[in-house]
Every structure is written in structure tokens, then in C-alpha cells.
Coordinates of C-alpha atoms in Angstrom, one line a residue:
M1 CA 0.0 -0.1 -0.3
K2 CA 1.0 3.0 -0.6
R3 CA -0.7 6.6 1.2
L4 CA -0.7 10.2 -0.5
H5 CA 0.2 12.4 2.0
F6 CA -2.2 15.3 1.1
T7 CA -1.6 19.4 1.8
P8 CA -4.7 22.1 1.3
D9 CA -2.4 23.0 -1.0
D10 CA -2.5 20.0 -2.5
L11 CA -6.0 19.4 -3.4
L12 CA -6.1 22.5 -4.5
R13 CA -3.4 21.2 -7.3
V14 CA -5.6 17.2 -8.3
R15 CA -6.3 17.0 -11.3
I16 CA -7.0 14.9 -14.0
G17 CA -4.2 14.2 -16.9
A18 CA -5.2 13.0 -20.6
P19 CA -4.0 9.5 -21.1
L20 CA -1.2 8.2 -21.7
G21 CA -1.2 7.4 -25.2
A22 CA 0.3 4.3 -27.8
L23 CA 3.4 4.5 -26.0
G24 CA 3.0 4.4 -22.6
E25 CA -0.6 1.9 -22.9
T26 CA 2.5 -0.3 -24.8
L27 CA 4.2 0.1 -22.0
L28 CA 2.2 -1.5 -19.4
A29 CA 0.9 -3.8 -21.3
T30 CA 4.4 -5.6 -21.3
R31 CA 4.1 -6.0 -17.6
T32 CA 0.3 -7.5 -18.1
L33 CA 1.8 -10.0 -20.8
Q34 CA 3.6 -11.5 -18.5
R35 CA 2.0 -11.8 -15.4
G36 CA 0.1 -14.9 -14.2
R37 CA -3.1 -15.8 -14.5
T38 CA -5.5 -12.7 -14.3
P39 CA -9.3 -13.2 -15.7
L40 CA -9.9 -9.4 -17.1
F41 CA -6.8 -9.2 -19.9
D42 CA -6.4 -14.1 -20.4
G43 CA -8.8 -13.8 -23.6
W44 CA -6.0 -10.9 -24.8
R45 CA -3.3 -13.1 -24.1
S46 CA -4.2 -16.3 -25.2
E47 CA -4.3 -14.1 -28.0
V48 CA -1.0 -11.9 -28.4
V49 CA 1.2 -14.6 -26.5
T50 CA 1.3 -16.6 -30.3
A51 CA 2.6 -13.4 -32.1
V52 CA 4.7 -12.6 -29.7
P53 CA 8.0 -10.4 -31.3
E54 CA 11.0 -11.8 -31.3
N55 CA 12.4 -8.2 -29.5
F56 CA 10.0 -8.7 -26.8
G57 CA 13.1 -9.3 -24.5
V58 CA 14.0 -6.1 -24.7
L59 CA 11.1 -4.3 -23.3
A60 CA 10.4 -7.9 -21.1
D61 CA 14.5 -6.4 -19.4
L62 CA 12.7 -2.9 -18.4
V63 CA 9.6 -3.3 -18.0
P64 CA 9.2 -6.7 -15.8
A65 CA 5.8 -8.4 -14.4
D66 CA 6.2 -7.0 -10.6
G67 CA 7.8 -4.4 -8.8
C68 CA 8.9 -1.5 -10.4
F69 CA 9.9 -1.3 -14.1
L70 CA 11.9 1.8 -16.1
D71 CA 10.0 4.8 -16.6
L72 CA 9.9 5.8 -19.8
I73 CA 5.9 7.2 -19.9
T74 CA 7.5 10.0 -18.2
P75 CA 9.7 11.1 -19.7
T76 CA 7.5 10.9 -23.3
R77 CA 4.4 12.7 -21.6
G78 CA 1.7 14.2 -23.6
A79 CA 2.8 11.7 -27.0
R80 CA -0.6 10.1 -27.9
T81 CA 0.1 8.7 -31.4
M82 CA 3.0 6.1 -31.6
S83 CA 5.3 8.1 -33.9
E84 CA 4.2 10.8 -31.1
G85 CA 5.1 8.4 -28.1
I86 CA 9.3 7.3 -30.6
T87 CA 9.3 10.5 -31.5
A88 CA 9.2 11.9 -27.9
L89 CA 11.9 9.0 -26.1
H90 CA 14.2 9.7 -29.3
L91 CA 14.5 13.7 -28.3
A92 CA 14.0 13.4 -24.4
S93 CA 16.2 14.8 -22.0
R94 CA 19.1 12.3 -21.6
E95 CA 19.5 14.0 -17.5
E96 CA 16.4 12.5 -17.2
L97 CA 16.8 8.8 -19.3
R98 CA 20.0 8.9 -17.2
R99 CA 18.3 9.0 -13.6
E100 CA 15.4 7.1 -14.8
V101 CA 18.3 4.0 -14.9
A102 CA 19.6 5.3 -11.7
C103 CA 16.2 5.1 -10.0
V104 CA 15.7 1.6 -11.1
A105 CA 19.8 -0.2 -10.2
T106 CA 19.2 1.5 -6.8
S107 CA 15.4 0.7 -5.9
E108 CA 14.4 -1.5 -3.3
W109 CA 11.8 -2.3 -5.8
W110 CA 13.0 -3.4 -8.6
P111 CA 12.2 -7.4 -8.5
R112 CA 15.3 -10.0 -6.9
T113 CA 14.3 -12.0 -9.1
T114 CA 15.7 -9.6 -12.0
Q115 CA 18.9 -7.7 -12.7
L116 CA 18.4 -4.3 -15.0
P117 CA 20.9 -5.4 -18.1
G118 CA 23.8 -3.4 -18.3
W119 CA 22.8 -2.5 -21.5
A120 CA 20.6 -0.2 -20.0
A121 CA 23.1 1.8 -18.8
H122 CA 23.9 3.5 -22.4
L123 CA 19.8 4.6 -23.4
P124 CA 21.4 7.8 -22.3
D125 CA 23.9 7.8 -24.8
R126 CA 23.8 10.6 -27.3
D127 CA 24.7 7.3 -30.3
N128 CA 21.0 6.1 -29.7
R129 CA 21.6 3.1 -31.1
T130 CA 20.3 1.3 -27.9
L131 CA 17.5 4.1 -27.2
G132 CA 16.2 3.4 -31.1
E133 CA 16.6 -0.9 -30.0
V134 CA 14.3 0.1 -27.3
A135 CA 11.8 2.3 -29.8
T136 CA 11.9 -1.0 -32.4
A137 CA 10.5 -3.5 -29.8
I138 CA 7.9 -0.9 -28.6
Q139 CA 7.1 0.0 -32.3
S140 CA 6.5 -4.0 -32.5
F141 CA 5.1 -5.5 -29.8
H142 CA 2.8 -2.4 -29.8
S143 CA 1.6 -3.9 -33.5
V144 CA 0.4 -7.1 -31.8
A145 CA -1.3 -6.2 -28.8
F146 CA -3.4 -3.6 -30.1
A147 CA -3.3 -5.1 -34.2
D148 CA -6.0 -2.2 -35.7
R149 CA -7.6 -1.8 -32.3
W150 CA -6.3 1.5 -30.6
T151 CA -8.0 4.0 -32.0
H152 CA -10.6 2.7 -30.4
V153 CA -8.8 1.7 -27.1
Q154 CA -7.4 5.9 -27.5
S155 CA -11.6 6.9 -27.9
Y156 CA -12.7 4.8 -24.9
L157 CA -9.4 6.2 -22.5
D158 CA -10.1 9.9 -23.7
V159 CA -13.8 8.9 -22.7
A160 CA -12.4 8.0 -19.2
A161 CA -10.6 10.8 -18.8
D162 CA -13.5 13.6 -19.6
R163 CA -15.7 11.4 -17.1
M164 CA -13.5 11.4 -14.4
A165 CA -12.8 15.7 -15.1
R166 CA -16.6 15.3 -14.5
T167 CA -17.0 13.8 -11.3
M168 CA -14.7 15.8 -9.9
A169 CA -16.2 19.4 -11.4
T170 CA -20.0 18.3 -9.6
D171 CA -18.8 16.0 -6.4
G172 CA -15.2 17.7 -5.5
V173 CA -12.5 15.4 -5.3
E174 CA -13.9 13.5 -2.2
G175 CA -16.6 12.4 -4.7
L176 CA -13.2 11.4 -8.0
F177 CA -11.8 10.3 -5.0
A178 CA -14.4 7.6 -4.4
T179 CA -15.1 6.3 -7.8
L180 CA -11.0 4.9 -7.1
A181 CA -12.5 2.0 -5.0
P182 CA -11.6 -0.4 -4.9
Y183 CA -7.9 0.7 -6.0
A184 CA -8.1 3.4 -3.1
R185 CA -9.6 5.2 -0.3
W186 CA -10.2 8.5 0.6
R187 CA -9.0 8.8 5.0
A188 CA -8.5 12.7 4.6
P189 CA -5.7 13.9 4.7
V190 CA -4.5 10.2 3.2
L191 CA -5.2 8.5 0.2
E192 CA -4.5 5.0 1.0
V193 CA -3.4 3.4 -2.6
A194 CA -3.6 -0.6 -2.7
T195 CA -0.4 -2.1 -4.4
R196 CA 1.8 -5.3 -3.6
A197 CA 5.1 -3.5 -1.9
N198 CA 5.4 -2.6 1.7
C199 CA 3.2 0.1 3.0
Q200 CA 5.1 3.4 1.8
E201 CA 4.0 7.2 2.8
R202 CA 4.6 9.9 0.1
H203 CA 3.7 13.6 1.2
L204 CA 3.2 15.5 -1.8
G205 CA 4.2 18.4 0.0
G206 CA 2.1 21.1 -2.3
R207 CA 3.2 19.1 -5.5
G208 CA -0.6 17.6 -5.8
L209 CA -1.4 14.9 -8.2
V210 CA -2.1 13.9 -11.5
L211 CA -5.4 10.9 -12.2
V212 CA -5.2 9.0 -15.4
P213 CA -6.9 6.5 -16.4
A214 CA -5.4 3.3 -18.9
L215 CA -6.3 -0.3 -19.8
F216 CA -4.0 -1.8 -18.9
V217 CA -2.3 -1.2 -15.7
W218 CA -4.4 -3.5 -13.6
P219 CA -5.0 -4.7 -10.6
E220 CA -3.3 -2.2 -8.7
P221 CA -2.8 1.8 -9.8
V222 CA 1.2 2.6 -10.9
M223 CA 3.1 6.0 -8.9
L224 CA 4.8 7.9 -11.3
H225 CA 7.0 11.1 -10.1
S226 CA 10.0 13.4 -12.2
A227 CA 13.6 12.3 -12.1
V228 CA 14.0 15.8 -12.7
D229 CA 11.7 18.1 -11.2
E230 CA 10.9 17.9 -7.5
T231 CA 8.2 20.4 -8.1
A232 CA 6.3 18.0 -10.7
P233 CA 3.0 16.8 -9.4
M234 CA 2.7 12.9 -9.2
T235 CA 1.0 11.3 -11.1
L236 CA -1.3 8.6 -10.2
I237 CA -2.2 6.0 -13.2
V238 CA -5.2 3.7 -12.0
P239 CA -7.7 1.4 -13.9
A240 CA -9.9 2.5 -15.9
I241 CA -11.7 -0.8 -16.9
R242 CA -13.4 -2.6 -13.6
D243 CA -14.8 -5.8 -15.6
I244 CA -14.7 -8.1 -18.1
A245 CA -17.4 -5.7 -19.6
D246 CA -15.5 -2.6 -19.7
F247 CA -12.6 -4.0 -21.4
A248 CA -15.1 -5.7 -24.2
A249 CA -15.8 -1.8 -24.3
A250 CA -12.8 -0.1 -24.6
W251 CA -11.5 -2.8 -27.7
G252 CA -14.4 -2.1 -29.8
P253 CA -17.2 -3.1 -32.0
R254 CA -16.5 -6.3 -34.1
A255 CA -17.6 -8.0 -36.9
P256 CA -21.3 -8.2 -37.5
N257 CA -23.2 -11.9 -35.5
D258 CA -25.2 -13.5 -38.3
A259 CA -25.8 -16.4 -35.3
L260 CA -26.7 -13.5 -33.3
N261 CA -29.3 -11.6 -34.7
S262 CA -30.6 -15.1 -35.9
L263 CA -30.5 -15.5 -31.7
L264 CA -31.8 -12.7 -30.4
G265 CA -33.7 -10.8 -33.7
R266 CA -31.4 -8.2 -35.5
T267 CA -32.4 -4.9 -33.7
R268 CA -32.3 -6.2 -30.7
A269 CA -28.1 -7.6 -31.4
A270 CA -27.7 -4.6 -32.2
A271 CA -28.8 -3.2 -29.0
L272 CA -26.4 -5.8 -27.4
Q273 CA -23.5 -4.7 -29.8
A274 CA -24.2 -1.3 -28.9
I275 CA -24.0 -1.2 -24.6
A276 CA -20.8 -3.1 -25.4
E277 CA -19.5 0.1 -25.5
G278 CA -21.1 1.4 -22.2
C279 CA -24.8 4.5 -23.2
S280 CA -27.9 5.2 -21.5
T281 CA -31.5 4.3 -22.2
T282 CA -31.6 7.6 -24.5
E283 CA -28.8 7.2 -26.4
L284 CA -29.2 3.4 -27.2
A285 CA -33.0 4.7 -28.2
R286 CA -31.2 6.8 -30.9
Q287 CA -28.6 4.4 -31.9
L288 CA -31.4 2.4 -32.4
G289 CA -33.4 4.5 -34.1
V290 CA -36.4 4.1 -31.6
T291 CA -38.2 5.1 -29.5
P292 CA -37.5 5.6 -25.5
A293 CA -39.6 2.9 -24.6
T294 CA -38.9 0.4 -27.0
A295 CA -35.5 0.5 -26.3
S296 CA -36.0 0.6 -22.7
E297 CA -37.5 -3.0 -23.2
H298 CA -35.1 -3.8 -25.7
A299 CA -33.3 -3.5 -22.4
S300 CA -35.1 -4.9 -20.1
I301 CA -35.4 -8.6 -22.4
L302 CA -31.7 -8.4 -22.2
R303 CA -31.3 -7.8 -18.6
E304 CA -34.4 -10.3 -17.9
A305 CA -31.9 -13.2 -20.0
G306 CA -28.6 -11.4 -18.0
L307 CA -26.8 -10.1 -20.4
I308 CA -26.9 -6.6 -19.7
E309 CA -27.3 -5.1 -16.6
S310 CA -28.4 -1.6 -16.1
H311 CA -27.9 1.4 -12.9
R312 CA -29.5 4.7 -12.3
Q313 CA -26.7 7.4 -13.2
R314 CA -28.3 10.2 -11.5
N315 CA -31.2 10.8 -14.2
A316 CA -30.1 8.1 -17.1
M317 CA -30.4 4.9 -16.9
R318 CA -26.8 3.6 -17.9
H319 CA -26.4 -0.3 -19.3
Q320 CA -23.1 -2.2 -19.2
L321 CA -22.6 -5.9 -20.5
T322 CA -22.2 -9.1 -18.6
T323 CA -19.9 -11.2 -18.4
L324 CA -22.3 -13.7 -20.4
G325 CA -23.5 -10.9 -22.4
A326 CA -19.6 -10.3 -23.9
A327 CA -19.1 -13.2 -24.3
L328 CA -22.4 -14.5 -26.5
L329 CA -21.6 -11.7 -28.0
D330 CA -17.8 -12.6 -29.4
G331 CA -19.6 -15.7 -29.9
D332 CA -16.9 -17.8 -27.5
L333 CA -18.9 -19.2 -24.3
D334 CA -16.6 -21.7 -23.6
K335 CA -14.4 -19.0 -23.0
G336 CA -16.6 -16.7 -21.4
L337 CA -14.6 -14.0 -22.7
R338 CA -14.5 -11.5 -25.1
I339 CA -11.3 -10.6 -27.0
A340 CA -10.1 -9.4 -29.9

């Protein structure tokens, strides 16, 4: 557990940051692929592991499954696309890269079963050769890990960040922190963040905190901070998804399923597909081209069949897939998972 101590100034400096971008998410996906059984990502892993590029070991050496990892996210902050991320990596401050390497080389949280490879010390070199090999490995794994889904994932994370910002605007910082459960718990003036490491006390000291939603940061948040700017706010990367239905929505729609159309009827199958993205009854009606009353009826039938679940959010009824609904939409009831 990490215990983040807030001052009044820190609470005034809490904000929502933009999603990590393609490079950052790819580095987090590197950890996820190496980890043991995590039901939420098992379907994704079973697909990706068969196509892992030969140079994946370069990333695995820098980003092990557990413990700390070499932070190449902070030096490339602000880059959304992979090309922007790679450019930012090559232009990153050599001093910042040097400090990042030194930080993990001496960290007590680096996995005891592995060692930071010796070649990592050459990442800050001016000739860019080592850094270029890392960049190539990131690009290779990104194409496998996300295939053609990155644009949809990026849109999903943008929406997640906007939702967090609206929550903070309407419910305040405490309301925002409440949405982080069970990954974090607010006990004023301390935010307790669930991690696998032993208890650590962190005093923000007026720097503030940036919250960023991510797809492959699960099951515990990740804390990052600048190695060269002590006044920069801490960054807390939090899970943007909670269950397989969320992952299905983040991963994007699949090709129409003719068997599903035959089973449910074309309109109800379209409703199930629309709900995979997460929507309200009004939004569902708009997508189906029917009245809200008809959309509500379709949702009720799907809910009674255990394919979706609904909850009221202020004045709207929101719908999302259940695990069974996601599996049915995917046409893979044996796995019970919807994967790309």
C-alpha cells in the first residue's frame, strides 16, 4: 500500500491528466502479458502470446511483470500516437533518462529475481543506438498487442478521462476519490492506494496529483514522478476498466454476428452491440432509431436474460454488458471472454 499525504495545497492541485498514449499503454501491456493468470486479460493474452515479436525480451528486461519498471512514460508525456511517442523518446532529456536508469538500478522495489540489464546504462547515449532498439521493440509489440484496435482504445480512454473530470467538477475531489474504490480509499488527509509493495508513506508536499486512466494498469494503480523536476506533481495511473464488460467496450466492436442476429433478432442483437460501448437508454434509442420506450423494453429483455446489467446514474439509466453478454457477443461461450 502507498499512503499519499495531502496538504490543502495538494487538494487544490488535483487534476485529471490526458491518457498515456500509445507508447505508455504498450509499456503497461508488456507487464500484463508477463503476469500470471489475470482473468480480465486472459483472452487478450491467449491471442497475443502466439504472436509475440522476437525483440519482446528487450521490453521485458526493462518492464518486468511486478515491482518497479524503467519509466519511459514520464519522459514522453503528452505523446498520443505511437509515432509521436517514439519521436518524444528520441528527444527525451538524456539527463532524465540517466536518472531513470539510476533510480531503478538502485531501487529496492525492482524484482529480486531479475536484474536491470547492463545495456540499459547506454540508453542515455548520444548515438541513440540502444534507445533505437528499445523504440523498435515498443513499436513491434504495439502492433501485436493492439492490432487495429488502438484508435478505439484511445477514444475509450479519452471518454474515461472526461468522465473523471466531470465527476470532480460536480462532486469535488472527495467525490472523485470515491470512484477509485477498491483501488484506492480516501481517509482525509491520506489517499491509500492498493499496491503489492509494503506500506510506503508519500508526502506530496504541495506538488499535487495528476490522475490518469489506463487500460493495462490492473489490478493496482501505478505511481510515477519526474526524476528531474521535484516540483512536478505526482502521477497516479488508475484502472479505466473494472470487468470483462468494460474491456469489451474498450476493445471496440467486432464484425456483425449472423448467428447472434438469428438468436436475438437483428434489433436486439444491435442493442447488445450498442450496449457493449456503454450507453444510456436515450443513447440506445438514438443508435437503434427507436423510441426510448422501445429501447427500454429491449434493455429489459436483455437484462432479464442476464446479458446486461443496468444502474441509474443521476437521471439516466446506464447499461453495460455482463460477462455472459460479452461472451455471447463474441460467439465464444466456452471462454466466457470477449477478445480481439
